[in-house]
Short mmCIF file of C-alpha atoms in Angstrom, two decimals:
data_model
loop_
_atom_site.label_atom_id
_atom_site.label_comp_id
_atom_site.label_asym_id
_atom_site.label_seq_id
_atom_site.Cartn_x
_atom_site.Cartn_y
_atom_site.Cartn_z
CA UNK A 22 31.98 10.53 -35.66
CA UNK A 23 35.52 11.79 -35.59
CA UNK A 24 38.17 10.40 -37.90
CA UNK A 25 40.87 8.27 -36.39
CA UNK A 26 44.51 9.24 -36.48
CA UNK A 27 45.27 6.38 -38.88
CA UNK A 28 42.49 7.43 -41.28
CA UNK A 29 43.75 11.01 -41.31
CA UNK A 30 47.26 9.76 -42.08
CA UNK A 31 45.97 7.56 -44.94
CA UNK A 32 44.05 10.46 -46.48
CA UNK A 33 47.10 12.71 -46.21
CA UNK A 34 49.26 10.11 -47.97
CA UNK A 35 46.67 9.83 -50.77
CA UNK A 36 46.62 13.61 -51.23
CA UNK A 37 50.40 13.63 -51.45
CA UNK A 38 50.36 10.96 -54.16
CA UNK A 39 51.55 7.96 -52.14
CA UNK A 40 50.01 4.53 -52.55
CA UNK A 41 46.64 3.59 -51.08
CA UNK A 42 47.37 1.20 -48.22
CA UNK A 43 43.74 0.12 -47.94
CA UNK A 44 44.13 -1.69 -51.29
CA UNK A 45 46.91 -3.89 -49.91
CA UNK A 46 44.73 -5.31 -47.16
CA UNK A 47 44.06 -9.03 -47.25
CA UNK A 48 40.76 -10.67 -48.11
CA UNK A 49 38.40 -12.36 -45.70
CA UNK A 50 38.49 -15.69 -47.62
CA UNK A 51 36.45 -18.15 -45.53
CA UNK A 52 36.20 -16.00 -42.40
CA UNK A 53 32.71 -14.76 -41.71
CA UNK A 54 32.60 -11.51 -39.74
CA UNK A 55 29.68 -12.42 -37.52
CA UNK A 56 29.45 -12.17 -33.79
CA UNK A 57 29.51 -15.53 -32.07
CA UNK A 58 27.40 -16.21 -29.04
CA UNK A 59 28.70 -18.13 -26.07
CA UNK A 60 26.84 -21.22 -24.96
CA UNK A 61 24.16 -20.89 -22.35
CA UNK A 62 24.70 -22.40 -18.93
CA UNK A 63 22.12 -25.09 -19.70
CA UNK A 64 23.87 -26.08 -22.94
CA UNK A 65 27.24 -26.29 -21.17
CA UNK A 66 25.83 -28.47 -18.41
CA UNK A 67 24.19 -30.80 -20.94
CA UNK A 68 27.48 -31.16 -22.79
CA UNK A 69 29.40 -32.17 -19.67
CA UNK A 70 26.62 -34.50 -18.55
CA UNK A 71 26.73 -36.38 -21.86
CA UNK A 72 30.53 -36.43 -21.84
CA UNK A 73 30.78 -37.99 -18.41
CA UNK A 74 27.96 -40.45 -19.06
CA UNK A 75 29.92 -41.75 -22.04
CA UNK A 76 33.15 -42.17 -20.03
CA UNK A 77 31.59 -43.88 -17.02
CA UNK A 78 29.74 -46.82 -18.45
CA UNK A 79 27.79 -49.00 -16.04
CA UNK A 80 29.37 -52.21 -17.36
CA UNK A 81 32.41 -51.84 -15.11
CA UNK A 82 30.35 -51.88 -11.92
CA UNK A 83 27.89 -54.68 -12.68
CA UNK A 84 28.28 -56.50 -9.37
CA UNK A 85 28.07 -53.29 -7.32
CA UNK A 86 31.66 -53.43 -6.11
CA UNK A 87 34.18 -50.67 -6.44
CA UNK A 88 37.64 -49.89 -5.11
CA UNK A 89 38.66 -46.81 -3.13
CA UNK A 90 42.30 -46.23 -2.30
CA UNK A 91 43.07 -43.79 0.47
CA UNK A 92 46.57 -42.89 1.64
CA UNK A 93 46.81 -41.25 5.05
#
């Protein structure tokens, strides 16, 4: 592979006696450089199904009545 412009510039600076900028880079600490996969469609649907089941409990509609407000 070809060298990038930045890599060529870093090597030139090293040859000329300037400091090595790659040594001043930060550490990864707790970041793990792995590729993350997105959720599948099935997993996303299951998540929303559980979420809405939790919010709409059946206790509120025990007698079968409900209220619909419509403004025309």
